[in-house]
Coordinates of C-alpha atoms and ligand atoms in Angstrom, one line a residue:
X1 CA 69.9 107.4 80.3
X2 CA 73.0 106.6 77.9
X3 CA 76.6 106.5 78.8
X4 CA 77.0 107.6 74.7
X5 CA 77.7 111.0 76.0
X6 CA 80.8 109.7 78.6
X7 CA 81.5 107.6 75.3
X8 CA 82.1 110.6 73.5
X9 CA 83.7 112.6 76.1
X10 CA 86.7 109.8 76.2
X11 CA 86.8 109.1 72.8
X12 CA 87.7 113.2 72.9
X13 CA 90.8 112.9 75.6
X14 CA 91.9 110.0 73.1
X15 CA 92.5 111.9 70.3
X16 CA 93.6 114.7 72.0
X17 CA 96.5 112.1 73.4
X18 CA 95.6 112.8 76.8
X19 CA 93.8 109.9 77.7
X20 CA 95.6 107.6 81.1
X21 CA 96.2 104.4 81.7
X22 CA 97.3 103.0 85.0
X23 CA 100.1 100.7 84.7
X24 CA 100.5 97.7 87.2
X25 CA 103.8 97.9 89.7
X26 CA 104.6 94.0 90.7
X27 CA 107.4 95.0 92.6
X28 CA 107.9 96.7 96.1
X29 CA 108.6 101.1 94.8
X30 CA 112.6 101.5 94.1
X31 CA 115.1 102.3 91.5
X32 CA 114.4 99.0 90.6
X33 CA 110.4 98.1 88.8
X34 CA 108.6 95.1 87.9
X35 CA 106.2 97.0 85.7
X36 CA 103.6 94.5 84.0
X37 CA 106.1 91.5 83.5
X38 CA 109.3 93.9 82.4
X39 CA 111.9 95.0 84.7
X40 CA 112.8 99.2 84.4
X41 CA 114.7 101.6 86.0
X42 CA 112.1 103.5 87.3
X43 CA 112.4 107.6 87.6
X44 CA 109.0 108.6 88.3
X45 CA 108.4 108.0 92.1
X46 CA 108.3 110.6 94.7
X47 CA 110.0 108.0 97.5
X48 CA 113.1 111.1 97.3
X49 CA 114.5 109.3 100.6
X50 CA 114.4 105.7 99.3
X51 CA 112.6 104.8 102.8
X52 CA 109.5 102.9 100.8
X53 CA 111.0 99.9 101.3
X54 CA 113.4 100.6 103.7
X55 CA 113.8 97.3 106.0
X56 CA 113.6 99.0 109.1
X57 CA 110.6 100.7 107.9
X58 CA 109.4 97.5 107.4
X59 CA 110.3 96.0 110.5
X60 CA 108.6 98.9 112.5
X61 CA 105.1 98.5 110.3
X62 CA 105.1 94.8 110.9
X63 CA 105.6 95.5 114.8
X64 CA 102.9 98.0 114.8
X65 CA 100.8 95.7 112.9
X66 CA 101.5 93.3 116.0
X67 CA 100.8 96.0 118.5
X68 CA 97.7 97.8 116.8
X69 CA 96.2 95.5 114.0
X70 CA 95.6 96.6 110.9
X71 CA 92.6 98.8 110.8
X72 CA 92.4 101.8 112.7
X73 CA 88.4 100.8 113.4
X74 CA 87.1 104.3 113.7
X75 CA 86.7 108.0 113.3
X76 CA 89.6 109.6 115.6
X77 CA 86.5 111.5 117.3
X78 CA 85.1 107.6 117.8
X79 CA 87.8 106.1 119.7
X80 CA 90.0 105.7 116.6
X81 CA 92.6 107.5 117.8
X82 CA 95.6 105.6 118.9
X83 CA 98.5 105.8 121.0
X84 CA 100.6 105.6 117.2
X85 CA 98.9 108.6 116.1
X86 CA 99.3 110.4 119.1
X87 CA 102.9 109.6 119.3
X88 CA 103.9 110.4 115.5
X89 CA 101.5 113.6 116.3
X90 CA 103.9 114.8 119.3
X91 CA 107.4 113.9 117.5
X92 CA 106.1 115.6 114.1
X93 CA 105.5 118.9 116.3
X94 CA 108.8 118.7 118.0
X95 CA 110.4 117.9 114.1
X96 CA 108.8 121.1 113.0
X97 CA 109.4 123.4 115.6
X98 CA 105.1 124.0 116.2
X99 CA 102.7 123.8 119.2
X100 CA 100.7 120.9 117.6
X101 CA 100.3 118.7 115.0
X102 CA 96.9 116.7 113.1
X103 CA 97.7 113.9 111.0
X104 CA 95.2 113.2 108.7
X105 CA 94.8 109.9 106.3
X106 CA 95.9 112.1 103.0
X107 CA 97.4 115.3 102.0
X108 CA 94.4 115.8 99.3
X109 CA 92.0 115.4 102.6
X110 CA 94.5 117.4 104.4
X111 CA 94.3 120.7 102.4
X112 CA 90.1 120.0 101.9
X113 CA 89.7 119.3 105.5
X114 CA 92.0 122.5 106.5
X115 CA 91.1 125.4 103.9
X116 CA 87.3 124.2 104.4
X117 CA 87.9 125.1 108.3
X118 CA 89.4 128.1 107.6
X119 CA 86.8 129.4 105.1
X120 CA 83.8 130.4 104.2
X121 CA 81.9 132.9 101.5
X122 CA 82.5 135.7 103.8
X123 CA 86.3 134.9 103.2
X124 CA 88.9 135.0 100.4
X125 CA 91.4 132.4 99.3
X126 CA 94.4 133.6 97.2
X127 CA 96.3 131.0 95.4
X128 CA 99.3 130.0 93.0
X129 CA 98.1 129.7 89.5
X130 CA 100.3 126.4 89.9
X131 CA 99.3 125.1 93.1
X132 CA 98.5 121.7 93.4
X133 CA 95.1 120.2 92.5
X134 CA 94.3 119.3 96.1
X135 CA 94.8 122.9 97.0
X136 CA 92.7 124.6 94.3
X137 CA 89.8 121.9 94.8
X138 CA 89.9 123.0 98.8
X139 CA 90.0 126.5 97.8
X140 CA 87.1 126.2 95.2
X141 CA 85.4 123.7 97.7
X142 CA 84.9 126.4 100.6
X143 CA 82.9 129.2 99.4
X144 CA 85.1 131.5 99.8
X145 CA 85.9 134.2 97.1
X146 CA 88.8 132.1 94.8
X147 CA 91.5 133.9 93.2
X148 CA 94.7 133.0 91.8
X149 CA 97.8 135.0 91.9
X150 CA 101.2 134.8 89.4
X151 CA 103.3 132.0 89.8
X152 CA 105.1 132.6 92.5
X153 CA 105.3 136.6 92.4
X154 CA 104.2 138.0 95.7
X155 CA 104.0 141.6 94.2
X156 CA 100.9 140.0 92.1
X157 CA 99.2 138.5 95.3
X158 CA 99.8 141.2 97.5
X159 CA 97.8 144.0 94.4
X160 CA 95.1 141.3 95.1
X161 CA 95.5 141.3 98.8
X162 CA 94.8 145.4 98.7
X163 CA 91.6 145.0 96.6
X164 CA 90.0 142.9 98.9
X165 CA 86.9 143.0 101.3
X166 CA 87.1 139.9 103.0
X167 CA 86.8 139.2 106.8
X168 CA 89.6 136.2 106.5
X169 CA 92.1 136.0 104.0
X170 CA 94.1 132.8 103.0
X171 CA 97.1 132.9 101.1
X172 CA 98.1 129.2 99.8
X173 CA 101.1 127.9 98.1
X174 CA 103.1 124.9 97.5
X175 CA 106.7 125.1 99.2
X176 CA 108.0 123.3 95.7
X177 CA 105.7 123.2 93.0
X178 CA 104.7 119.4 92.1
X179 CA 105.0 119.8 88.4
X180 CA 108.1 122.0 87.9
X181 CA 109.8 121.7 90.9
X182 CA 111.1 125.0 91.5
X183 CA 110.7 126.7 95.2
X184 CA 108.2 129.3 96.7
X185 CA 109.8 132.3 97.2
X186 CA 108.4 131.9 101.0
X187 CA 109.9 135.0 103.1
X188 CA 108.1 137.1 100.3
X189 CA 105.2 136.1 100.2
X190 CA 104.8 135.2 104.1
X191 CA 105.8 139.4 104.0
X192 CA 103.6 140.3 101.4
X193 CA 101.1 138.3 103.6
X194 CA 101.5 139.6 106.7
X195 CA 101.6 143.3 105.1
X196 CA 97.7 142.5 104.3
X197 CA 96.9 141.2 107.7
X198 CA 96.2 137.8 105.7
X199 CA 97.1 134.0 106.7
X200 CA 99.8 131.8 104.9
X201 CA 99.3 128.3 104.6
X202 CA 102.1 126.6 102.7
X203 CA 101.6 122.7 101.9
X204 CA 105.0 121.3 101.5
X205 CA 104.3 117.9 100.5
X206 CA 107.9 118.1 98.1
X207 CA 109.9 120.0 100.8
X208 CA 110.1 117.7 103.3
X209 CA 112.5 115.5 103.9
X210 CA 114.7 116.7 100.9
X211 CA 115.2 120.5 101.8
X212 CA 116.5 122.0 104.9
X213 CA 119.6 120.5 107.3
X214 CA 117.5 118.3 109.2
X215 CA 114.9 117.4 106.6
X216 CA 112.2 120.2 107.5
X217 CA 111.4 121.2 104.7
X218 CA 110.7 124.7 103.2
X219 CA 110.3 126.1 106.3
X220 CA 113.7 125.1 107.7
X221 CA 115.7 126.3 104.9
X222 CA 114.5 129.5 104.7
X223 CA 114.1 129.7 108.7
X224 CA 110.3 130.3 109.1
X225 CA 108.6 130.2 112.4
X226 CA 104.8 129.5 113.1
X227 CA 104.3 133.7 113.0
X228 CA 105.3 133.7 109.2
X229 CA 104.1 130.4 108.2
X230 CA 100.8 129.3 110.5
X231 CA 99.4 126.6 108.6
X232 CA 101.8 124.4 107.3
X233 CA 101.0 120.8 105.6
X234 CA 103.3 117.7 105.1
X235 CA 102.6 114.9 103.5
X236 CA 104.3 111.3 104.2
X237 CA 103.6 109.5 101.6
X238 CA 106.5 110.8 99.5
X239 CA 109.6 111.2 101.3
X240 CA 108.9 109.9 104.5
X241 CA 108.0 106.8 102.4
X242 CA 105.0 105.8 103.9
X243 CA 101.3 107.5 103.7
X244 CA 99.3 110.0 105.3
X245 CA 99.6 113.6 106.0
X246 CA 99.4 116.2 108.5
X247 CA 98.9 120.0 109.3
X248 CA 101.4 122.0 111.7
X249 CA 100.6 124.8 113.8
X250 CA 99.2 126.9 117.0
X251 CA 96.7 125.2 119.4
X252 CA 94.4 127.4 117.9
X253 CA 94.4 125.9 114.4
X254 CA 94.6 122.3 115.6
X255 CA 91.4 122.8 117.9
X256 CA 89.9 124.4 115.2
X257 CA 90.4 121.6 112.9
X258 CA 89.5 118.9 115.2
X259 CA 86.2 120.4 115.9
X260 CA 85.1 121.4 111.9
X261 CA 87.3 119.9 109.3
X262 CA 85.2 117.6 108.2
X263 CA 87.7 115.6 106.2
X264 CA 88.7 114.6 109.3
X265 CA 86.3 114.0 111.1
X266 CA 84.0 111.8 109.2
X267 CA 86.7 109.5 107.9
X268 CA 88.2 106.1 109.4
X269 CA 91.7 106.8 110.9
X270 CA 94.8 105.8 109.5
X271 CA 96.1 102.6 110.4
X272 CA 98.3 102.6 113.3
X273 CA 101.1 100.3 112.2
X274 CA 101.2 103.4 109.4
X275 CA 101.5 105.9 111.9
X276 CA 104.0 103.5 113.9
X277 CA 106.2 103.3 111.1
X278 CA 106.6 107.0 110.6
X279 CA 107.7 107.5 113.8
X280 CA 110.9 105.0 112.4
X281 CA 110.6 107.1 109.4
X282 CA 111.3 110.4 110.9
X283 CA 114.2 109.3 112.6
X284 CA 115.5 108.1 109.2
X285 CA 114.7 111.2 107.4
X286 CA 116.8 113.5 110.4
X287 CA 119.6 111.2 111.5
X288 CA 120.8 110.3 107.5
X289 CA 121.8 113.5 105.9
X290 CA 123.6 111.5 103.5
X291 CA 120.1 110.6 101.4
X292 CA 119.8 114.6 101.0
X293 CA 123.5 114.9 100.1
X294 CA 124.2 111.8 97.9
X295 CA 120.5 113.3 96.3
X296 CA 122.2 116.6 96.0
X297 CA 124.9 115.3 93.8
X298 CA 122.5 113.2 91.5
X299 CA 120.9 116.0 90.6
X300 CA 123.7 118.0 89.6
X301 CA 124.5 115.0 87.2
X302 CA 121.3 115.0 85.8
X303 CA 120.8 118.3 85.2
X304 CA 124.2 119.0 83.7
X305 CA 124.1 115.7 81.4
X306 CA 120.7 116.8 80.3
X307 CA 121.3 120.2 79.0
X308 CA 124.5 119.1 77.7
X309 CA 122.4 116.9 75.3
X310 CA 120.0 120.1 74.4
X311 CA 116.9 119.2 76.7
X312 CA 114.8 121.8 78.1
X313 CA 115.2 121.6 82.2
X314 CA 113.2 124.0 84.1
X315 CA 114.4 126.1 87.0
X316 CA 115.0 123.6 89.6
X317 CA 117.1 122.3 92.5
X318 CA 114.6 119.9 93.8
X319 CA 114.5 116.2 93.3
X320 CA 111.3 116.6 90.6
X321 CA 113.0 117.8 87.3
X322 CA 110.9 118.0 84.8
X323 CA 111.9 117.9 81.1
X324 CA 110.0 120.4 78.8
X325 CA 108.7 118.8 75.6
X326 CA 105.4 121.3 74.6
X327 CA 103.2 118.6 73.0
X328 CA 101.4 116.2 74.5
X329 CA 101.8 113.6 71.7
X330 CA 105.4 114.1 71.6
X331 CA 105.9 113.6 75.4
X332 CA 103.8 110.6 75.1
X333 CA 106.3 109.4 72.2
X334 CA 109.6 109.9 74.2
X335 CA 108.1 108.5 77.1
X336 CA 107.1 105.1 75.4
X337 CA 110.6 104.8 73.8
X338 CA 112.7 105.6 76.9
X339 CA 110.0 102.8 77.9
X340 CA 111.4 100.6 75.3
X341 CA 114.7 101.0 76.7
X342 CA 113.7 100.4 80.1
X343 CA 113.7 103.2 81.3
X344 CA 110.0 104.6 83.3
X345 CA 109.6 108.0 83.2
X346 CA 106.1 109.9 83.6
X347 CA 104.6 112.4 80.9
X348 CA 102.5 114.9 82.4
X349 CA 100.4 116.4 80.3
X350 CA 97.3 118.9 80.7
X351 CA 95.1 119.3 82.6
X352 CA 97.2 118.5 85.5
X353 CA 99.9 121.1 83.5
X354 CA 99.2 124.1 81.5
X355 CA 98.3 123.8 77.6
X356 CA 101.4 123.2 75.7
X357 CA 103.8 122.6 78.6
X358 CA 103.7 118.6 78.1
X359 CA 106.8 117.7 80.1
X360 CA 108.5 114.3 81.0
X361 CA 108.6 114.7 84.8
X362 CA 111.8 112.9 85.8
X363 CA 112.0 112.3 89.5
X364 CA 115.2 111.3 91.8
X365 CA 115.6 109.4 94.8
X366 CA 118.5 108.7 97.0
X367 CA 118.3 105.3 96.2
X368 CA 119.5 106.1 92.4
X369 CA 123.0 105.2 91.7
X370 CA 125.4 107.8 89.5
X371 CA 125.6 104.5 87.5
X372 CA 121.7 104.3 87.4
X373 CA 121.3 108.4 86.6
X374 CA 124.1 107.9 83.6
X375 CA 121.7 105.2 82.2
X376 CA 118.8 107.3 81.8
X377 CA 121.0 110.2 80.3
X378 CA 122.2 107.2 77.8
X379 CA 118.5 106.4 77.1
X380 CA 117.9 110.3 76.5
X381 CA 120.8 110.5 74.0
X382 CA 119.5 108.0 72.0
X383 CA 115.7 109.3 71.4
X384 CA 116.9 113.0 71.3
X385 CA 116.1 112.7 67.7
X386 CA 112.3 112.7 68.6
X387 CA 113.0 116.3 69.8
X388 CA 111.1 118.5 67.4
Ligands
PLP1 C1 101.1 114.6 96.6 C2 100.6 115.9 97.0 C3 99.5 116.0 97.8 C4 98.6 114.9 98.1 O1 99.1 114.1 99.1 P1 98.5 112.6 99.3 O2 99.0 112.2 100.6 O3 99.2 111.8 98.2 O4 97.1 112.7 99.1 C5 99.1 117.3 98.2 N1 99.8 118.4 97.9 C6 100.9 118.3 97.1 C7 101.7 119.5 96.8 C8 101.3 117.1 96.6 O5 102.3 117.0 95.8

């Protein structure tokens, strides 16, 4: 056998300009970047809070570290469940206002390990054209009869609700949308759900921390209890600035996904010290409102800087704002020479977006200055030009 074929197949992603590269970070995640021997202003992180480097999210990993070790040593099933997880499990039910709480060691396992529970080909999953790849692979991974609904439009999922023959129904979105930022329009679909005697599972790995008084999330913002929204997923790794994720909901669900979710059962536990440090984390992300409001107002900038200079936003209020450019190779171009300026910024480009919706995903954190936000509009004034 030949690898000519593989060859071939990325020789194809390179000419179509889609081809990635991972780029080395040599500093800690910030505003700030060591990026292969260059310093940037970095705007492509989804740290929203500024806690990834947070000292006393520091200091509480190195103490759990000293409590628990470093390895969590086992299955949670096999003794690898720790007092740190069990701890962070309790205060993230109490923060979200359910019964109980799983963590898992990542959101991508999370929505596997979950829909995979839920599901199987006797079932149906109904999901956002532009749900997240960790959601559509769970959905397609089940057996369960896939179909995806309009973005967002609940009058669309619910016509597919009608037609269907299912014994469970799942209805998944994201709370914000990963790529464009905008939010689910969750009290109608959770109604358009509940209409069909279906299941709504929203994974709001963006929401939380940024949205809602308090930090909750989707859910909190639009004020949606466990009968509207049962399943719901966060993940920790993004605001909460450290890693992991976890699924929030009845004692019912939990149990369920203790005993057949296999994602999490047949995987080694999260560290502790990680768990440990999210309990700090938590506390961070309720008690400083400022980080949401000082976010607030950065956004604002952004967003009224960059249409001022003629750039195509999309319809967001979120800290991922994404920047429109169409073509792949063009986003590519703008991205290298904001690069050149110092400036990081991410293009996204398909198949992780649609064809021809190449966009330069700017994301902002709480730990961006006005000063720091006014640079990269400076940088985006200066290779508007490339705009076609
Ligand atoms: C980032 C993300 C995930 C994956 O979470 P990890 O903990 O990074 O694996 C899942 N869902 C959405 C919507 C995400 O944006």
């Amino acid at each position: 056998m030949s690898f000519d074929e593989l060859q071939a197949s990325l020789q194809q992603r390179r000419d179509a300009d889609l081809y990635r590269v991972r780029r080395t970070l040599e500093s800690a995640q910030g505003p700030e970047v060591r990026v292969d021997g260059r310093d940037y202003l970095g705007f492509c992180s989804n740290d929203y809070l500024g806690l990834a480097s947070d000292p006393r999210l520091k200091q509480a990993m190195i103490e759990g570290v000293e409590r628990f070790g470093v390895g969590g040593g086992a299955s949670h099933l096999v003794l690898g469940h720790s007092e740190a997880h069990h701890a962070l499990e309790q205060a993230l039910a109490e923060f979200t206002g359910r019964p109980r709480v799983l963590l898992f060691s990542t959101g991508y396992m999370a929505n596997l390990g979950t829909i995979g529970a839920l599901l199987d080909k006797q079932d149906a999953v109904f999901e956002d054209r532009l749900n997240h790849a960790s959601l559509l692979d769970g959905g397609l991974l089940s057996g369960a009869r896939f179909q995806r609904y309009l973005h967002n439009d609940a009058a669309s999922l619910q016509q597919r609700l009608q037609r269907t023959e299912a014994r469970r129904k799942l209805v998944v979105s994201d709370g914000v949308f990963s790529m464009d930022g905008d939010i689910a329009d969750l009290p109608a679909l959770s109604r358009a759900t509940r209409a069909e005697g279906a299941w709504l599972m929203v994974d709001d790995a963006h929401g939380f921390g940024c949205l809602g008084a308090s930090g909750g999330g989707c859910v909190e913002q639009f004020g949606l209890d466990l009968e509207q929204v049962p399943v719901l997923i966060g993940t920790l790794g993004k605001a909460f600035g450290t890693a992991g994720a976890f699924v929030a909901g009845s004692e019912t669900l939990i149990e369920t996904l203790i005993q057949y979710a296999r994602p999490y059962i047949y995987t080694t536990s999260m560290p502790p010290a990680v768990a440990w440090a999210t309990l700090t984390s938590l506390q961070l992300v309720q008690r400083e409102g400022w980080r949401r409001e000082h976010l607030g107002l950065l956004i604002e900038r952004f967003r009224s800087g960059a249409q001022r200079l003629g750039y195509q936003l999309m319809p967001s209020s979120t800290p991922i704002q994404p920047i429109l450019i169409g073509d792949a190779g063009q986003a590519m171009a703008i991205s290298r020479a904001l690069e050149q300026r110092g400036i990081f910024v991410g293009a996204i480009r398909p198949p992780t977006v649609p064809a021809g919706t190449a966009r330069l995903r700017v994301t902002l954190s709480a730990s961006h200055s006005e000063a720091q936000v006014d640079r990269l509009l400076q940088a985006l004034d200066e290779v508007r030009e490339m705009l076609r």
